[in-house]
Short mmCIF file of C-alpha atoms and ligand atoms in Angstrom, two decimals:
data_model
loop_
_atom_site.label_atom_id
_atom_site.label_comp_id
_atom_site.label_asym_id
_atom_site.label_seq_id
_atom_site.Cartn_x
_atom_site.Cartn_y
_atom_site.Cartn_z
CA MET A 122 93.09 131.09 83.09
CA SER A 123 95.23 131.40 79.64
CA ASP A 124 92.77 132.45 77.14
CA ARG A 125 94.42 129.73 74.42
CA VAL A 126 92.22 127.34 72.91
CA PHE A 127 93.82 124.59 71.48
CA ILE A 128 92.10 123.10 68.63
CA PHE A 129 91.32 119.25 68.48
CA ASP A 130 90.56 118.19 64.95
CA THR A 131 88.58 115.02 64.49
CA THR A 132 87.92 115.38 60.70
CA LEU A 133 89.95 111.57 60.27
CA ARG A 134 87.70 110.32 62.85
CA ASP A 135 83.96 112.12 64.03
CA GLY A 136 84.19 113.10 60.46
CA GLU A 137 84.81 110.05 58.64
CA GLN A 138 81.63 108.68 60.16
CA SER A 139 79.35 110.47 57.90
CA CYS A 140 77.73 108.95 55.49
CA GLY A 141 79.68 108.62 52.19
CA CYS A 142 82.76 110.27 53.56
CA SER A 143 85.31 107.47 54.91
CA MET A 144 88.84 108.33 53.63
CA THR A 145 91.74 105.34 52.34
CA VAL A 146 94.75 105.38 54.70
CA ALA A 147 96.73 107.71 51.89
CA GLU A 148 93.95 109.99 51.70
CA LYS A 149 93.94 110.48 55.63
CA VAL A 150 97.72 110.73 55.22
CA ARG A 151 97.24 113.56 52.78
CA MET A 152 94.85 115.40 54.52
CA ALA A 153 96.51 115.06 57.61
CA ARG A 154 99.50 116.67 55.98
CA LYS A 155 97.08 120.11 55.50
CA LEU A 156 95.76 119.90 59.09
CA VAL A 157 99.84 119.83 59.97
CA GLU A 158 99.56 123.13 57.94
CA LEU A 159 96.28 124.37 59.05
CA ASN A 160 98.43 123.83 62.85
CA VAL A 161 95.57 121.88 64.42
CA ASP A 162 96.77 121.67 68.23
CA VAL A 163 95.47 117.57 68.02
CA MET A 164 94.43 115.37 65.41
CA GLU A 165 92.37 112.51 65.98
CA ALA A 166 93.64 110.20 63.52
CA GLY A 167 90.63 107.14 63.95
CA PHE A 168 89.27 104.26 66.10
CA PRO A 169 91.98 101.37 65.74
CA MET A 170 89.77 98.35 66.76
CA ALA A 171 87.32 99.54 64.02
CA SER A 172 89.87 98.64 61.60
CA ASP A 173 92.98 97.23 59.61
CA GLY A 174 92.78 101.07 58.06
CA ASP A 175 91.91 102.95 60.85
CA PHE A 176 94.74 101.53 62.83
CA GLU A 177 97.68 102.01 60.02
CA ALA A 178 96.60 105.45 59.84
CA VAL A 179 96.96 106.29 63.13
CA ASP A 180 100.59 104.09 62.63
CA ARG A 181 101.94 106.36 59.88
CA ILE A 182 99.86 109.83 60.82
CA GLY A 183 101.45 109.65 64.34
CA GLN A 184 105.04 108.72 63.30
CA GLU A 185 104.84 111.55 60.31
CA PHE A 186 104.02 114.29 62.19
CA GLY A 187 105.93 115.20 65.18
CA GLY A 188 105.28 118.39 65.70
CA VAL A 189 101.28 117.16 66.38
CA THR A 190 99.46 115.51 69.02
CA VAL A 191 97.84 112.40 67.71
CA ALA A 192 94.82 111.17 68.92
CA ALA A 193 93.49 107.28 68.74
CA LEU A 194 89.97 106.92 69.66
CA ALA A 195 89.27 103.31 71.78
CA ARG A 196 85.95 102.81 73.57
CA CYS A 197 86.51 101.63 77.52
CA HIS A 198 87.31 98.16 76.59
CA THR A 199 90.60 96.87 77.17
CA GLY A 200 90.86 95.33 73.48
CA ASP A 201 90.23 99.15 72.16
CA ILE A 202 92.55 100.66 74.11
CA GLU A 203 95.69 98.52 73.41
CA ARG A 204 94.72 98.42 70.31
CA ALA A 205 95.35 102.13 70.27
CA ALA A 206 98.53 102.08 72.14
CA GLN A 207 99.80 99.54 69.17
CA ALA A 208 98.60 101.85 66.91
CA LEU A 209 100.25 104.88 68.64
CA ALA A 210 103.49 103.05 69.67
CA LYS A 211 105.76 104.87 67.62
CA ALA A 212 104.18 108.25 67.43
CA LYS A 213 105.78 111.17 68.67
CA ARG A 214 103.18 112.70 70.37
CA PRO A 215 100.73 110.16 71.46
CA ARG A 216 97.52 110.90 72.89
CA ILE A 217 94.61 107.83 73.92
CA HIS A 218 91.20 109.10 73.83
CA THR A 219 88.77 106.85 75.96
CA PHE A 220 84.88 106.73 76.65
CA ILE A 221 82.24 105.25 77.84
CA ALA A 222 78.85 106.96 78.09
CA THR A 223 77.74 108.15 81.12
CA SER A 224 73.33 109.64 80.46
CA PRO A 225 70.83 107.60 82.32
CA LEU A 226 69.29 106.64 79.07
CA HIS A 227 72.93 105.84 77.12
CA LEU A 228 73.30 103.46 80.67
CA SER A 229 69.93 101.52 80.53
CA HIS A 230 69.33 100.73 77.21
CA LYS A 231 72.80 100.64 75.40
CA LEU A 232 75.39 99.83 77.92
CA LYS A 233 72.61 97.98 80.07
CA MET A 234 74.54 98.80 83.20
CA THR A 235 74.62 101.31 86.51
CA GLU A 236 76.48 104.26 86.91
CA GLU A 237 78.88 102.79 89.35
CA GLN A 238 79.37 99.95 86.77
CA ALA A 239 80.38 102.35 84.26
CA LEU A 240 82.32 104.57 86.54
CA GLU A 241 84.31 101.54 87.52
CA ILE A 242 85.27 100.64 83.99
CA ALA A 243 85.86 104.20 83.45
CA VAL A 244 88.91 104.59 85.61
CA LYS A 245 90.56 101.26 85.10
CA SER A 246 89.72 102.30 81.33
CA VAL A 247 92.17 105.10 82.09
CA GLN A 248 94.60 103.52 84.51
CA LEU A 249 94.71 101.14 81.52
CA ALA A 250 95.75 103.95 78.90
CA ARG A 251 98.30 105.53 81.21
CA ARG A 252 100.65 102.37 80.95
CA TYR A 253 101.36 103.00 77.57
CA VAL A 254 100.37 106.95 77.27
CA ASP A 255 101.09 110.22 79.47
CA GLU A 256 98.22 111.64 77.73
CA VAL A 257 94.91 110.23 78.07
CA GLU A 258 91.28 112.28 77.27
CA PHE A 259 88.54 110.60 78.84
CA SER A 260 85.27 110.99 77.05
CA ALA A 261 81.71 111.39 78.51
CA GLU A 262 79.39 110.34 75.89
CA ASP A 263 76.01 111.47 75.96
CA ALA A 264 77.36 114.34 78.65
CA THR A 265 74.50 116.74 77.86
CA ARG A 266 71.60 114.08 79.32
CA THR A 267 73.89 113.48 82.12
CA SER A 268 73.31 115.40 85.65
CA ALA A 269 76.05 117.61 86.27
CA ALA A 270 76.40 115.81 89.56
CA ASN A 271 76.82 112.60 87.92
CA LEU A 272 79.49 114.23 85.26
CA ILE A 273 81.51 115.79 88.12
CA THR A 274 81.72 112.55 89.96
CA PHE A 275 82.92 110.40 86.40
CA SER A 276 85.37 114.01 86.05
CA LYS A 277 86.81 114.05 89.26
CA ALA A 278 87.36 110.24 89.32
CA VAL A 279 89.07 109.88 85.83
CA VAL A 280 90.93 112.88 86.46
CA ASP A 281 92.18 110.84 89.58
CA ALA A 282 93.10 107.47 87.72
CA GLY A 283 95.61 110.15 85.16
CA ALA A 284 93.23 111.37 82.82
CA ARG A 285 95.15 114.91 81.62
CA ILE A 286 91.37 115.98 79.25
CA VAL A 287 88.40 115.64 80.18
CA ASN A 288 85.28 116.00 77.11
CA LEU A 289 82.18 116.39 77.52
CA PRO A 290 80.16 115.66 74.65
CA ASP A 291 77.27 116.78 72.61
CA THR A 292 76.60 113.76 71.82
CA VAL A 293 73.42 113.90 69.94
CA GLY A 294 73.47 117.79 69.34
CA TYR A 295 70.66 118.45 71.92
CA SER A 296 72.30 121.17 74.48
CA ILE A 297 71.59 124.84 73.70
CA PRO A 298 74.33 127.90 74.09
CA ALA A 299 73.24 129.16 77.73
CA GLU A 300 73.03 125.82 78.96
CA TYR A 301 75.67 123.81 77.78
CA GLY A 302 78.21 126.38 79.28
CA GLN A 303 76.59 125.85 82.60
CA LEU A 304 76.69 121.99 82.13
CA VAL A 305 80.75 122.51 81.55
CA GLY A 306 81.29 125.66 83.73
CA GLN A 307 80.67 123.39 86.85
CA VAL A 308 82.65 120.50 85.71
CA VAL A 309 85.85 123.08 84.87
CA GLN A 310 85.07 124.83 88.71
CA ALA A 311 84.82 121.69 89.98
CA LEU A 312 87.70 120.55 88.34
CA ALA A 313 89.59 123.34 89.52
CA GLY A 314 92.79 123.17 86.67
CA LYS A 315 93.54 119.60 87.79
CA ALA A 316 92.56 118.91 83.83
CA MET A 317 92.06 120.73 80.63
CA VAL A 318 87.76 120.61 80.47
CA SER A 319 86.89 120.00 76.19
CA VAL A 320 83.62 119.75 74.37
CA HIS A 321 82.84 118.38 71.08
CA CYS A 322 79.21 118.86 70.09
CA HIS A 323 76.96 117.96 67.15
CA ASN A 324 75.35 119.73 65.24
CA ASP A 325 71.58 118.60 65.23
CA LEU A 326 69.86 121.64 65.81
CA GLY A 327 72.64 123.60 64.11
CA LEU A 328 73.86 124.54 67.36
CA SER A 329 77.42 123.53 67.46
CA THR A 330 79.76 126.51 67.08
CA ALA A 331 77.31 128.40 69.46
CA ASN A 332 77.09 125.78 71.93
CA SER A 333 81.35 125.36 71.22
CA ILE A 334 81.59 129.24 72.21
CA ALA A 335 79.29 129.27 75.17
CA ALA A 336 81.57 126.23 76.36
CA VAL A 337 85.09 128.43 75.83
CA GLN A 338 83.38 131.38 77.76
CA ALA A 339 82.65 128.89 80.76
CA GLY A 340 86.27 128.31 81.24
CA VAL A 341 86.73 125.16 78.46
CA ARG A 342 89.98 125.48 77.04
CA GLN A 343 90.03 122.26 74.08
CA VAL A 344 87.46 122.14 71.09
CA GLU A 345 86.59 119.31 69.11
CA CYS A 346 85.65 119.67 65.80
CA THR A 347 85.48 119.30 61.75
CA ILE A 348 86.66 121.03 58.72
CA ASN A 349 83.84 121.52 56.81
CA GLY A 350 81.55 120.57 59.83
CA ILE A 351 81.73 116.99 58.85
CA GLY A 352 81.17 114.47 60.86
CA GLU A 353 78.13 111.80 62.47
CA ARG A 354 74.52 112.90 61.55
CA ALA A 355 74.21 116.81 60.77
CA GLY A 356 78.46 116.88 61.71
CA ASN A 357 80.50 118.76 64.22
CA CYS A 358 81.34 122.14 65.15
CA SER A 359 82.61 123.49 61.89
CA LEU A 360 86.16 124.32 62.71
CA GLU A 361 86.56 127.58 60.38
CA GLU A 362 83.35 128.67 62.08
CA PHE A 363 84.68 128.29 65.46
CA VAL A 364 88.15 129.15 64.45
CA MET A 365 86.52 132.92 62.73
CA ALA A 366 84.25 133.51 65.66
CA LEU A 367 86.97 134.47 67.64
CA LYS A 368 89.53 135.70 65.28
CA VAL A 369 86.07 138.37 64.27
CA ARG A 370 84.70 139.28 67.26
CA HIS A 371 87.67 139.15 69.48
CA ASP A 372 86.27 141.80 71.26
CA VAL A 373 84.20 140.04 73.23
CA LEU A 374 85.87 136.56 72.67
CA PRO A 375 89.23 137.29 74.14
CA PHE A 376 90.55 133.85 72.93
CA GLU A 377 93.23 132.88 70.97
CA THR A 378 93.77 129.35 68.37
CA GLY A 379 97.42 128.56 66.91
CA ILE A 380 95.10 128.04 63.31
CA VAL A 381 96.65 129.57 60.06
CA THR A 382 93.38 131.39 59.10
CA PRO A 383 94.33 131.44 55.35
CA GLN A 384 94.44 127.72 54.87
CA LEU A 385 91.09 127.06 56.25
CA PHE A 386 89.62 127.72 52.63
CA PRO A 387 92.36 124.87 51.08
CA ALA A 388 91.64 122.83 53.87
CA SER A 389 87.87 122.75 53.31
CA GLN A 390 88.20 121.96 49.56
CA LEU A 391 91.02 119.60 49.76
CA LEU A 392 88.47 117.27 52.45
CA THR A 393 85.90 118.47 49.45
CA GLU A 394 87.91 116.82 46.81
CA ILE A 395 89.13 114.04 48.78
CA ILE A 396 85.85 112.09 50.02
CA GLY A 397 83.83 113.96 47.14
CA VAL A 398 81.32 115.78 49.18
CA GLY A 399 81.03 119.45 49.61
CA VAL A 400 79.50 121.82 51.42
CA GLN A 401 76.14 123.78 50.43
CA PRO A 402 76.85 127.21 48.79
CA ASN A 403 75.88 129.40 51.58
CA LYS A 404 77.87 127.19 54.15
CA ALA A 405 79.91 130.46 56.40
CA ILE A 406 83.58 131.11 55.75
CA VAL A 407 84.06 128.44 53.17
CA GLY A 408 80.93 127.95 50.89
CA ARG A 409 80.78 129.01 47.30
CA ASN A 410 79.02 132.11 48.28
CA ALA A 411 80.20 132.82 51.32
CA PHE A 412 82.17 136.38 49.86
CA ALA A 413 79.65 136.92 47.01
CA HIS A 414 77.16 139.43 46.47
CA GLU A 415 74.18 139.51 43.60
CA ALA A 416 72.20 142.35 45.06
CA GLY A 417 72.38 145.56 43.79
CA ILE A 418 72.29 147.46 46.89
CA HIS A 419 74.90 145.33 48.43
CA GLN A 420 76.89 145.44 45.19
CA ASP A 421 76.99 149.13 45.43
CA GLY A 422 77.97 149.42 48.98
CA PHE A 423 80.30 146.75 48.50
CA LEU A 424 82.10 148.62 45.86
CA LYS A 425 81.90 151.85 48.03
CA GLU A 426 83.86 150.54 50.78
CA ARG A 427 83.55 146.52 51.38
CA THR A 428 83.55 146.28 54.71
CA THR A 429 79.94 147.38 54.42
CA TYR A 430 78.78 144.06 53.54
CA GLU A 431 81.79 141.67 55.18
CA ILE A 432 82.89 141.92 58.34
CA MET A 433 86.28 139.62 57.22
CA HIS A 434 88.44 139.65 54.24
CA PRO A 435 88.30 136.95 52.15
CA ASN A 436 92.01 136.07 52.39
CA THR A 437 92.03 135.95 55.93
CA VAL A 438 90.51 132.71 55.66
CA GLY A 439 92.47 131.47 52.23
CA VAL A 440 89.56 133.07 49.38
CA PRO A 441 91.22 134.48 46.69
CA ALA A 442 88.65 137.14 46.01
CA SER A 443 85.51 138.84 46.98
CA GLN A 444 82.64 137.79 44.19
CA LEU A 445 80.39 140.37 42.87
CA VAL A 446 77.63 137.82 40.95
CA VAL A 447 75.76 139.76 38.21
CA GLY A 448 72.44 138.10 38.78
CA LYS A 449 68.48 139.69 38.78
CA HIS A 450 69.17 141.92 42.06
CA SER A 451 72.30 143.41 41.01
CA GLY A 452 72.52 147.41 40.08
CA ARG A 453 74.42 149.37 37.23
CA HIS A 454 77.52 149.46 39.36
CA ALA A 455 78.03 146.24 39.48
CA VAL A 456 77.57 145.49 35.81
CA VAL A 457 79.69 148.46 35.04
CA ASP A 458 82.49 147.12 37.22
CA ARG A 459 81.89 143.82 35.30
CA CYS A 460 82.51 145.44 31.91
CA GLN A 461 85.22 147.29 33.24
CA HIS A 462 86.94 144.07 34.62
CA LEU A 463 86.49 142.79 31.13
CA GLY A 464 88.56 145.70 29.24
CA PHE A 465 84.99 147.58 28.18
CA GLU A 466 84.31 151.10 28.33
CA LEU A 467 81.14 152.19 27.89
CA ASN A 468 79.15 155.59 27.82
CA LYS A 469 76.06 156.77 29.90
CA GLN A 470 73.71 155.25 27.27
CA GLN A 471 75.40 152.28 26.00
CA ILE A 472 75.72 151.43 30.24
CA GLU A 473 71.59 151.51 30.53
CA THR A 474 71.60 149.24 27.07
CA VAL A 475 74.04 146.66 28.46
CA TYR A 476 72.27 146.88 32.06
CA HIS A 477 68.52 146.39 30.92
CA ARG A 478 69.92 142.94 28.35
CA VAL A 479 71.80 141.74 31.37
CA ILE A 480 68.74 142.06 34.09
CA ALA A 481 66.27 140.76 31.17
CA ALA A 482 69.12 137.25 30.40
CA CYS A 483 68.95 137.07 34.55
CA ASP A 484 65.53 136.75 33.84
CA ARG A 485 65.94 133.47 32.05
CA LYS A 486 68.63 132.06 34.21
CA LYS A 487 70.02 132.60 37.53
CA TRP A 488 73.28 134.33 36.41
CA LEU A 489 75.17 135.25 34.02
CA SER A 490 79.24 134.54 33.33
CA ASP A 491 81.81 137.09 32.23
CA GLN A 492 81.57 135.48 29.11
CA GLU A 493 77.76 135.87 28.84
CA ILE A 494 78.50 139.77 30.24
CA ALA A 495 81.21 140.22 27.64
CA GLU A 496 78.90 138.88 24.41
CA ILE A 497 75.94 141.60 25.55
CA ALA A 498 79.12 144.06 26.22
CA ARG A 499 80.27 143.16 22.83
CA ALA A 500 76.55 143.75 20.41
CA VAL A 501 75.88 146.82 22.22
CA LEU A 502 79.04 148.17 21.22
CA GLY A 503 79.02 146.41 17.52
CA CYS A 504 82.37 144.89 18.15
CA ASP A 505 83.39 141.22 17.68
CA VAL A 506 87.17 142.31 19.51
CA ILE A 507 87.45 142.69 23.73
CA ALA A 508 88.12 146.65 23.38
O1 LIG B 718 79.85 111.78 69.83
C1 LIG B 718 80.73 111.61 70.73
O2 LIG B 718 79.98 111.77 72.18
C2 LIG B 718 81.83 110.79 69.97
C3 LIG B 718 82.68 111.02 71.11
C4 LIG B 718 83.41 109.21 70.93
C5 LIG B 718 83.78 111.53 71.72
O3 LIG B 718 82.02 111.05 69.08
ZN1 LIG B 719 81.13 112.62 68.02
#
């Protein structure tokens, strides 16, 4: 089995479904350009049946970006599939992504149909989509609350109908890694290489990245994810976390993606600028604090050897530099380092005085800017101008 894992980015579809994250057509095109630089394999540009804007976004992105597969979402409804096909008509590498729920819960409460009815609709929808495009992906919505036996029945049937990719979403972020790996692994085995198996994990329990990794270990070769992990409710698997887990832990996860990792931080920043919603400071890989060190022991270790407290170089993900934050937990080493950066040469006595004043100031506020540190150093040196 190949060790290449394909990255299906759904920032422009599931991602924009998160509260307050919707994008205009122009914004989607701008983000799509960055996703191309990032070298994603597939980008889901929208749900054409949902709005005219989504239709136009799929149409424009499909025509403008020829080197990447552009997917459009469609429920297993004739109208949705025809609308998706229309939006993709001029795309260079189109994919129709059609879905129907397969879990007893969704079938009885939401769709009010039997499993047999859903199976028939799924097969007919895939056949219809195949009349328009070669690449059809089928998703069994709420797969993680569907039995393995039923998932295998659906998967085999849609593959016989022409689906090339079978996606098994953890729609409500309910699964845990070992269980999910077990479930998707059974489908991988049952399909025996006739189609690619894909996963799409939501983050309701904070397990979307771990679940995606477990799935890859079980033989899945497409992972659906979003920049900054945006998406319905608690979001989707974060593209940057998944990709960097494979890269940093290649010793135990011997898989490759095509992602140009120095574009991860720029992509995260661009998305934040476009939607006006940022990530939390401690967000892995792209958060403000992901490469910031405040504790004295950490700063001392970092200054002696970076890898004591950093498992990846910030430049590998496009972050310009690590940061030593001067706060109340900082040690003398960091204060001296900052002062040297700012151009101050201090003797032992001056270092002690500056250090104690810095720590005292940090008790009143959370951390000090370079300017505030410089002011303290200047006062201690009794000068007005930076040396
Ligand atoms: O979460 C989900 O199940 C989805 C499908 C449409 C793939 O977003
Ligand atoms: Zn989803």
